PDB file of C-alpha atoms in Angstrom:
ATOM      1  CA  ALA A  29      21.214  13.182  13.172  1.00 68.00           C
ATOM      2  CA  GLN A  30      19.075  10.346  12.034  1.00 75.00           C
ATOM      3  CA  SER A  31      16.678  11.210   9.277  1.00 85.00           C
ATOM      4  CA  VAL A  32      14.135   9.895   6.801  1.00 91.00           C
ATOM      5  CA  THR A  33      13.975  11.133   3.231  1.00 94.00           C
ATOM      6  CA  GLN A  34      10.945  10.712   1.051  1.00 96.00           C
ATOM      7  CA  LEU A  35      11.735  11.540  -2.598  1.00 93.00           C
ATOM      8  CA  GLY A  36       8.926  13.486  -4.207  1.00 92.00           C
ATOM      9  CA  SER A  37       6.466  15.498  -2.193  1.00 94.00           C
ATOM     10  CA  HIS A  38       3.797  14.798  -4.762  1.00 96.00           C
ATOM     11  CA  VAL A  39       3.328  11.707  -6.987  1.00 97.00           C
ATOM     12  CA  SER A  40       0.589  11.379  -9.577  1.00 97.00           C
ATOM     13  CA  VAL A  41      -0.383   8.110 -11.223  1.00 97.00           C
ATOM     14  CA  SER A  42      -3.252   6.916 -13.415  1.00 97.00           C
ATOM     15  CA  GLU A  43      -5.752   4.472 -12.018  1.00 97.00           C
ATOM     16  CA  GLY A  44      -4.460   0.978 -12.598  1.00 97.00           C
ATOM     17  CA  ALA A  45      -0.815   2.063 -12.813  1.00 98.00           C
ATOM     18  CA  LEU A  46       2.025   1.059 -10.537  1.00 97.00           C
ATOM     19  CA  VAL A  47       2.489   3.092  -7.403  1.00 98.00           C
ATOM     20  CA  LEU A  48       6.041   3.644  -6.186  1.00 98.00           C
ATOM     21  CA  LEU A  49       6.765   5.890  -3.228  1.00 98.00           C
ATOM     22  CA  ARG A  50      10.385   6.191  -2.174  1.00 97.00           C
ATOM     23  CA  CYS A  51      11.844   6.251   1.324  1.00 96.00           C
ATOM     24  CA  ASN A  52      15.457   6.256   2.420  1.00 95.00           C
ATOM     25  CA  TYR A  53      16.801   6.364   5.941  1.00 92.00           C
ATOM     26  CA  SER A  54      20.138   7.434   7.362  1.00 87.00           C
ATOM     27  CA  SER A  55      21.635   4.863   9.647  1.00 75.00           C
ATOM     28  CA  SER A  56      24.175   2.034   9.603  1.00 69.00           C
ATOM     29  CA  VAL A  57      22.007   0.264  12.178  1.00 72.00           C
ATOM     30  CA  PRO A  58      18.895  -1.286  10.620  1.00 70.00           C
ATOM     31  CA  PRO A  59      15.948   0.437  12.229  1.00 80.00           C
ATOM     32  CA  TYR A  60      12.334  -0.651  12.412  1.00 88.00           C
ATOM     33  CA  LEU A  61      10.549   0.822   9.412  1.00 91.00           C
ATOM     34  CA  PHE A  62       6.953   1.866   8.905  1.00 93.00           C
ATOM     35  CA  TRP A  63       4.611   3.302   6.317  1.00 96.00           C
ATOM     36  CA  TYR A  64       1.574   5.300   7.430  1.00 95.00           C
ATOM     37  CA  VAL A  65      -1.258   6.689   5.357  1.00 96.00           C
ATOM     38  CA  GLN A  66      -3.225   9.829   6.172  1.00 93.00           C
ATOM     39  CA  TYR A  67      -6.503  10.660   4.554  1.00 91.00           C
ATOM     40  CA  PRO A  68      -7.711  14.280   4.702  1.00 84.00           C
ATOM     41  CA  ASN A  69      -8.630  15.454   8.183  1.00 78.00           C
ATOM     42  CA  GLN A  70      -7.834  12.089   9.664  1.00 83.00           C
ATOM     43  CA  GLY A  71      -5.084  10.632  11.805  1.00 85.00           C
ATOM     44  CA  LEU A  72      -2.333   8.349  10.636  1.00 91.00           C
ATOM     45  CA  GLN A  73      -3.131   4.731   9.841  1.00 92.00           C
ATOM     46  CA  LEU A  74      -0.431   2.047   9.836  1.00 92.00           C
ATOM     47  CA  LEU A  75      -0.061   0.452   6.370  1.00 95.00           C
ATOM     48  CA  LEU A  76       2.787  -1.919   7.123  1.00 94.00           C
ATOM     49  CA  LYS A  77       5.941  -2.355   9.160  1.00 92.00           C
ATOM     50  CA  TYR A  78       9.278  -4.080   9.042  1.00 91.00           C
ATOM     51  CA  THR A  79      10.922  -5.164  12.285  1.00 86.00           C
ATOM     52  CA  THR A  80      12.871  -8.326  11.631  1.00 83.00           C
ATOM     53  CA  GLY A  81      12.708 -11.384   9.326  1.00 85.00           C
ATOM     54  CA  ALA A  82      11.435 -11.307   5.765  1.00 87.00           C
ATOM     55  CA  THR A  83      12.494  -8.138   4.004  1.00 89.00           C
ATOM     56  CA  LEU A  84       9.396  -8.006   1.762  1.00 95.00           C
ATOM     57  CA  VAL A  85       6.490  -6.834   3.875  1.00 94.00           C
ATOM     58  CA  LYS A  86       2.874  -6.938   2.863  1.00 95.00           C
ATOM     59  CA  GLY A  87       0.414  -4.460   4.296  1.00 94.00           C
ATOM     60  CA  ILE A  88      -3.192  -3.469   3.971  1.00 93.00           C
ATOM     61  CA  ASN A  89      -4.965  -2.363   0.819  1.00 93.00           C
ATOM     62  CA  GLY A  90      -2.574  -4.273  -1.471  1.00 96.00           C
ATOM     63  CA  PHE A  91       0.536  -2.296  -0.522  1.00 97.00           C
ATOM     64  CA  GLU A  92       3.924  -3.801   0.114  1.00 97.00           C
ATOM     65  CA  ALA A  93       7.451  -2.560   0.831  1.00 97.00           C
ATOM     66  CA  GLU A  94      10.889  -4.078   0.654  1.00 95.00           C
ATOM     67  CA  PHE A  95      13.648  -3.367   3.137  1.00 93.00           C
ATOM     68  CA  LYS A  96      16.994  -3.119   1.326  1.00 93.00           C
ATOM     69  CA  LYS A  97      19.780  -2.704   3.805  1.00 89.00           C
ATOM     70  CA  SER A  98      22.469  -2.107   1.142  1.00 90.00           C
ATOM     71  CA  GLU A  99      20.433   0.789  -0.232  1.00 92.00           C
ATOM     72  CA  THR A 100      19.083   1.985   3.153  1.00 92.00           C
ATOM     73  CA  SER A 101      15.703   2.036   1.492  1.00 94.00           C
ATOM     74  CA  PHE A 102      12.115   1.019   2.247  1.00 96.00           C
ATOM     75  CA  HIS A 103      10.123   1.891  -0.861  1.00 97.00           C
ATOM     76  CA  LEU A 104       6.379   1.398  -0.906  1.00 98.00           C
ATOM     77  CA  THR A 105       4.651  -0.171  -3.935  1.00 98.00           C
ATOM     78  CA  LYS A 106       1.274  -1.235  -5.154  1.00 98.00           C
ATOM     79  CA  PRO A 107       0.835  -2.951  -8.525  1.00 97.00           C
ATOM     80  CA  SER A 108      -2.396  -1.216  -9.495  1.00 97.00           C
ATOM     81  CA  ALA A 109      -3.527   2.150  -8.155  1.00 97.00           C
ATOM     82  CA  HIS A 110      -7.118   2.699  -7.142  1.00 96.00           C
ATOM     83  CA  MET A 111      -8.853   6.056  -6.774  1.00 96.00           C
ATOM     84  CA  SER A 112      -9.258   5.354  -3.065  1.00 95.00           C
ATOM     85  CA  ASP A 113      -5.471   5.290  -2.653  1.00 96.00           C
ATOM     86  CA  ALA A 114      -5.275   9.062  -3.056  1.00 96.00           C
ATOM     87  CA  ALA A 115      -3.874  10.242   0.316  1.00 96.00           C
ATOM     88  CA  GLU A 116      -0.650  11.327   1.938  1.00 96.00           C
ATOM     89  CA  TYR A 117       1.903   8.640   2.793  1.00 97.00           C
ATOM     90  CA  PHE A 118       4.535   8.921   5.478  1.00 97.00           C
ATOM     91  CA  CYS A 119       7.585   6.750   5.936  1.00 96.00           C
ATOM     92  CA  ALA A 120       8.895   6.461   9.544  1.00 92.00           C
ATOM     93  CA  VAL A 121      11.750   4.844  11.351  1.00 89.00           C
ATOM     94  CA  PHE A 122      12.348   3.765  14.916  1.00 85.00           C
ATOM     95  CA  TYR A 123      15.913   3.366  16.031  1.00 74.00           C
ATOM     96  CA  GLY A 124      15.360   1.982  19.498  1.00 66.00           C
ATOM     97  CA  GLY A 125      17.694   2.716  22.313  1.00 59.00           C
ATOM     98  CA  SER A 126      16.525   5.102  25.002  1.00 53.00           C
ATOM     99  CA  GLN A 127      14.303   7.055  22.610  1.00 57.00           C
ATOM    100  CA  GLY A 128      10.813   5.817  22.126  1.00 63.00           C
ATOM    101  CA  ASN A 129       9.797   7.937  19.250  1.00 78.00           C
ATOM    102  CA  LEU A 130       9.322   7.477  15.543  1.00 85.00           C
ATOM    103  CA  ILE A 131      11.038   9.790  13.105  1.00 88.00           C
ATOM    104  CA  PHE A 132       8.899  10.661  10.132  1.00 92.00           C
ATOM    105  CA  GLY A 133       9.616  11.759   6.628  1.00 94.00           C
ATOM    106  CA  LYS A 134       7.918  14.842   5.206  1.00 94.00           C
ATOM    107  CA  GLY A 135       5.350  12.828   3.380  1.00 96.00           C
ATOM    108  CA  THR A 136       4.368  12.138  -0.220  1.00 97.00           C
ATOM    109  CA  LYS A 137       0.981  13.095  -1.510  1.00 96.00           C
ATOM    110  CA  LEU A 138      -0.390  10.558  -3.929  1.00 97.00           C
ATOM    111  CA  SER A 139      -2.913  11.632  -6.574  1.00 97.00           C
ATOM    112  CA  VAL A 140      -4.706   9.085  -8.719  1.00 97.00           C
ATOM    113  CA  LYS A 141      -6.096  10.148 -12.052  1.00 96.00           C
ATOM    114  CA  PRO A 142      -9.092   8.380 -13.615  1.00 94.00           C
TER     115      PRO A 142
ATOM    116  CA  GLY B   5     -11.541   2.607  24.512  1.00 55.00           C
ATOM    117  CA  ALA B   6     -11.363   1.147  21.070  1.00 78.00           C
ATOM    118  CA  GLY B   7      -9.069   3.837  19.695  1.00 91.00           C
ATOM    119  CA  VAL B   8      -7.086   6.900  20.698  1.00 95.00           C
ATOM    120  CA  SER B   9      -9.431   9.770  21.349  1.00 96.00           C
ATOM    121  CA  GLN B  10      -8.343  13.412  21.136  1.00 97.00           C
ATOM    122  CA  THR B  11     -10.382  16.391  22.236  1.00 97.00           C
ATOM    123  CA  PRO B  12     -11.212  18.904  21.020  1.00 97.00           C
ATOM    124  CA  SER B  13     -10.966  18.116  17.325  1.00 95.00           C
ATOM    125  CA  ASN B  14     -10.629  21.768  16.578  1.00 96.00           C
ATOM    126  CA  LYS B  15      -9.490  24.653  18.740  1.00 97.00           C
ATOM    127  CA  VAL B  16      -9.285  28.308  17.790  1.00 98.00           C
ATOM    128  CA  THR B  17      -7.618  30.563  20.303  1.00 97.00           C
ATOM    129  CA  GLU B  18      -6.273  34.045  20.488  1.00 97.00           C
ATOM    130  CA  LYS B  19      -2.574  34.804  20.569  1.00 97.00           C
ATOM    131  CA  GLY B  20      -1.373  34.862  24.129  1.00 97.00           C
ATOM    132  CA  LYS B  21      -4.026  32.544  25.521  1.00 98.00           C
ATOM    133  CA  TYR B  22      -3.501  29.221  27.310  1.00 98.00           C
ATOM    134  CA  VAL B  23      -4.806  25.997  25.781  1.00 98.00           C
ATOM    135  CA  GLU B  24      -5.072  22.386  26.874  1.00 98.00           C
ATOM    136  CA  LEU B  25      -5.330  19.465  24.444  1.00 98.00           C
ATOM    137  CA  ARG B  26      -6.464  16.106  25.723  1.00 98.00           C
ATOM    138  CA  CYS B  27      -5.527  12.571  24.674  1.00 98.00           C
ATOM    139  CA  ASP B  28      -7.289   9.418  25.824  1.00 97.00           C
ATOM    140  CA  PRO B  29      -5.159   6.411  24.779  1.00 96.00           C
ATOM    141  CA  ILE B  30      -6.176   2.852  24.166  1.00 94.00           C
ATOM    142  CA  SER B  31      -6.913   1.160  27.454  1.00 92.00           C
ATOM    143  CA  GLY B  32      -3.857  -0.617  28.772  1.00 88.00           C
ATOM    144  CA  HIS B  33      -1.328   1.112  26.515  1.00 90.00           C
ATOM    145  CA  THR B  34       1.591   2.189  28.686  1.00 89.00           C
ATOM    146  CA  ALA B  35       3.381   4.304  26.086  1.00 90.00           C
ATOM    147  CA  LEU B  36       1.909   7.630  24.897  1.00 93.00           C
ATOM    148  CA  TYR B  37       3.342  10.089  22.440  1.00 93.00           C
ATOM    149  CA  TRP B  38       2.579  13.593  21.328  1.00 96.00           C
ATOM    150  CA  TYR B  39       3.499  14.832  17.859  1.00 95.00           C
ATOM    151  CA  ARG B  40       2.937  18.145  16.047  1.00 96.00           C
ATOM    152  CA  GLN B  41       2.216  18.229  12.306  1.00 94.00           C
ATOM    153  CA  SER B  42       2.546  21.552  10.567  1.00 93.00           C
ATOM    154  CA  LEU B  43       1.045  22.134   7.129  1.00 88.00           C
ATOM    155  CA  GLY B  44       2.939  20.185   4.474  1.00 85.00           C
ATOM    156  CA  GLN B  45       5.232  18.479   7.006  1.00 89.00           C
ATOM    157  CA  GLY B  46       5.512  15.072   8.594  1.00 91.00           C
ATOM    158  CA  PRO B  47       4.738  14.664  12.265  1.00 93.00           C
ATOM    159  CA  GLU B  48       7.434  15.943  14.578  1.00 93.00           C
ATOM    160  CA  PHE B  49       8.011  14.357  17.966  1.00 92.00           C
ATOM    161  CA  LEU B  50       7.223  16.369  21.039  1.00 95.00           C
ATOM    162  CA  ILE B  51       7.168  14.094  24.080  1.00 94.00           C
ATOM    163  CA  TYR B  52       6.958  10.424  25.068  1.00 91.00           C
ATOM    164  CA  PHE B  53       5.431   9.010  28.266  1.00 92.00           C
ATOM    165  CA  GLN B  54       6.068   5.533  29.651  1.00 89.00           C
ATOM    166  CA  GLY B  55       3.418   5.183  32.340  1.00 89.00           C
ATOM    167  CA  THR B  56       3.155   8.430  34.306  1.00 91.00           C
ATOM    168  CA  GLY B  57       6.598   9.737  33.607  1.00 90.00           C
ATOM    169  CA  ALA B  58       7.947  11.639  30.630  1.00 90.00           C
ATOM    170  CA  ALA B  59      10.629   9.320  29.287  1.00 86.00           C
ATOM    171  CA  ASP B  60      11.701  11.800  26.647  1.00 89.00           C
ATOM    172  CA  ASP B  61      10.622  15.423  26.285  1.00 92.00           C
ATOM    173  CA  SER B  62      13.403  16.484  23.959  1.00 90.00           C
ATOM    174  CA  GLY B  63      10.958  17.455  21.240  1.00 92.00           C
ATOM    175  CA  LEU B  64       9.139  20.159  23.187  1.00 95.00           C
ATOM    176  CA  PRO B  65      10.092  23.391  21.399  1.00 95.00           C
ATOM    177  CA  ASN B  66      10.274  25.645  24.469  1.00 95.00           C
ATOM    178  CA  ASP B  67       9.066  26.040  28.013  1.00 96.00           C
ATOM    179  CA  ARG B  68       5.653  27.221  26.927  1.00 97.00           C
ATOM    180  CA  PHE B  69       4.871  23.630  26.148  1.00 98.00           C
ATOM    181  CA  PHE B  70       4.191  21.122  28.910  1.00 97.00           C
ATOM    182  CA  ALA B  71       2.501  17.747  29.107  1.00 97.00           C
ATOM    183  CA  VAL B  72       1.263  15.566  31.937  1.00 97.00           C
ATOM    184  CA  ARG B  73      -0.054  12.056  32.377  1.00 96.00           C
ATOM    185  CA  PRO B  74      -0.823  11.875  36.105  1.00 95.00           C
ATOM    186  CA  GLU B  75      -2.468   8.475  36.284  1.00 93.00           C
ATOM    187  CA  GLY B  76      -0.748   6.778  33.386  1.00 90.00           C
ATOM    188  CA  SER B  77      -3.693   6.950  31.060  1.00 94.00           C
ATOM    189  CA  VAL B  78      -5.137  10.303  29.883  1.00 97.00           C
ATOM    190  CA  SER B  79      -2.587  12.916  28.888  1.00 98.00           C
ATOM    191  CA  THR B  80      -2.930  16.657  28.562  1.00 98.00           C
ATOM    192  CA  LEU B  81      -0.668  18.831  26.406  1.00 98.00           C
ATOM    193  CA  LYS B  82      -0.633  22.377  27.721  1.00 98.00           C
ATOM    194  CA  ILE B  83       0.533  25.432  25.782  1.00 98.00           C
ATOM    195  CA  GLN B  84       0.996  28.773  27.501  1.00 98.00           C
ATOM    196  CA  ARG B  85       1.049  32.190  25.859  1.00 97.00           C
ATOM    197  CA  THR B  86       0.153  30.730  22.468  1.00 98.00           C
ATOM    198  CA  GLU B  87       1.756  32.154  19.363  1.00 97.00           C
ATOM    199  CA  ARG B  88       0.591  32.032  15.759  1.00 97.00           C
ATOM    200  CA  GLY B  89       3.451  29.665  14.979  1.00 96.00           C
ATOM    201  CA  ASP B  90       1.888  27.127  17.336  1.00 97.00           C
ATOM    202  CA  SER B  91      -0.897  26.580  14.807  1.00 97.00           C
ATOM    203  CA  ALA B  92      -0.724  22.959  13.711  1.00 97.00           C
ATOM    204  CA  VAL B  93      -2.372  19.596  14.156  1.00 95.00           C
ATOM    205  CA  TYR B  94      -1.381  17.983  17.432  1.00 97.00           C
ATOM    206  CA  LEU B  95      -1.371  14.180  17.183  1.00 96.00           C
ATOM    207  CA  CYS B  96      -1.439  11.741  20.024  1.00 95.00           C
ATOM    208  CA  ALA B  97      -0.529   8.065  19.747  1.00 93.00           C
ATOM    209  CA  SER B  98      -0.345   5.163  22.107  1.00 92.00           C
ATOM    210  CA  SER B  99       1.381   1.827  22.072  1.00 88.00           C
ATOM    211  CA  SER B 100       1.383  -1.279  24.174  1.00 83.00           C
ATOM    212  CA  ASP B 101       5.155  -1.445  24.003  1.00 71.00           C
ATOM    213  CA  ARG B 102       7.994   0.493  22.479  1.00 63.00           C
ATOM    214  CA  ALA B 103       7.433   2.112  19.134  1.00 58.00           C
ATOM    215  CA  GLY B 104       8.938  -0.851  17.412  1.00 59.00           C
ATOM    216  CA  TYR B 105       5.541  -2.384  17.163  1.00 66.00           C
ATOM    217  CA  GLY B 106       3.805   0.652  15.764  1.00 72.00           C
ATOM    218  CA  TYR B 107       1.589   3.243  17.289  1.00 84.00           C
ATOM    219  CA  THR B 108      -2.158   3.821  17.051  1.00 89.00           C
ATOM    220  CA  PHE B 109      -2.774   7.503  16.312  1.00 92.00           C
ATOM    221  CA  GLY B 110      -5.711   9.624  17.227  1.00 94.00           C
ATOM    222  CA  SER B 111      -7.381  11.897  14.711  1.00 93.00           C
ATOM    223  CA  GLY B 112      -5.600  14.932  16.141  1.00 94.00           C
ATOM    224  CA  THR B 113      -6.489  18.373  17.411  1.00 96.00           C
ATOM    225  CA  ARG B 114      -6.230  21.181  14.856  1.00 96.00           C
ATOM    226  CA  LEU B 115      -5.064  24.256  16.794  1.00 98.00           C
ATOM    227  CA  THR B 116      -5.397  27.624  15.173  1.00 98.00           C
ATOM    228  CA  VAL B 117      -3.941  30.668  16.923  1.00 98.00           C
ATOM    229  CA  VAL B 118      -5.348  33.954  15.574  1.00 97.00           C
TER     230      VAL B 118
END
C-alpha cells in the first residue's frame, strides 16, 4: 500500500535555526506532493506543492521543499525559524488514477524555542 | 463562500446517538472530501465526491458511516449509533479539480462521544 512517512513526530529548534522536516513516500511513480500546516484548533493550510517541473518548490512563510525522486523524499526546510512557525506539519501525496484522495503522513509537531 | 465552512465546530453526543456533520464547500468546487483526524494522527480519508456522486467511499470504516451530497454542493456526513472510538476531528475539503492541485480545508468538526 502506498504510504507517507514523516521522520520524527516532534522536532524542536531554536528561533533563528534551520528547520528541517523529513518526508518520504513509497512509490515508484512520482506522485504529487504537498506540505500542509495546522495551527491549534484550526484546519489544514497548504504550504506548498509539487506537481511537475522544477523540483525545488517555494511556499508561503519562507518554507521550501525539494522533490528528490532518487530518494523518494520531499523534505521541508526553512533557513531561519520564527516563533510563529510552531505548529504541526503534514506531508501528503496524491497518486492520481481513479482515487481522488490525498494520503497523509502522521505529522511532525514543530516547537520553536526563544 | 470564501472558504470551506463546517458546522458545528464542536459536537458532544452520547454513545449510541445519531449525528450529522455539515460541510459547505467553496462555491463551484466539484470535488469534496471528508477526512477523519484522530488525536496525534494525520488525516485519514473517508469519502470523496465528484459532483453529487460518491466517487470513492473506500475509507468509510463501517456501515454506521454514510455521506451525501444531493445537489453537488453541501455535504452531510452521518454517523449512526455513535461509539466512543468515533471521537475525532472530522475535516472537509473541496477542490476545483482533482486533488493534484491541492484542497482547501475547513476548520473541522470536533466530535466527542461520551
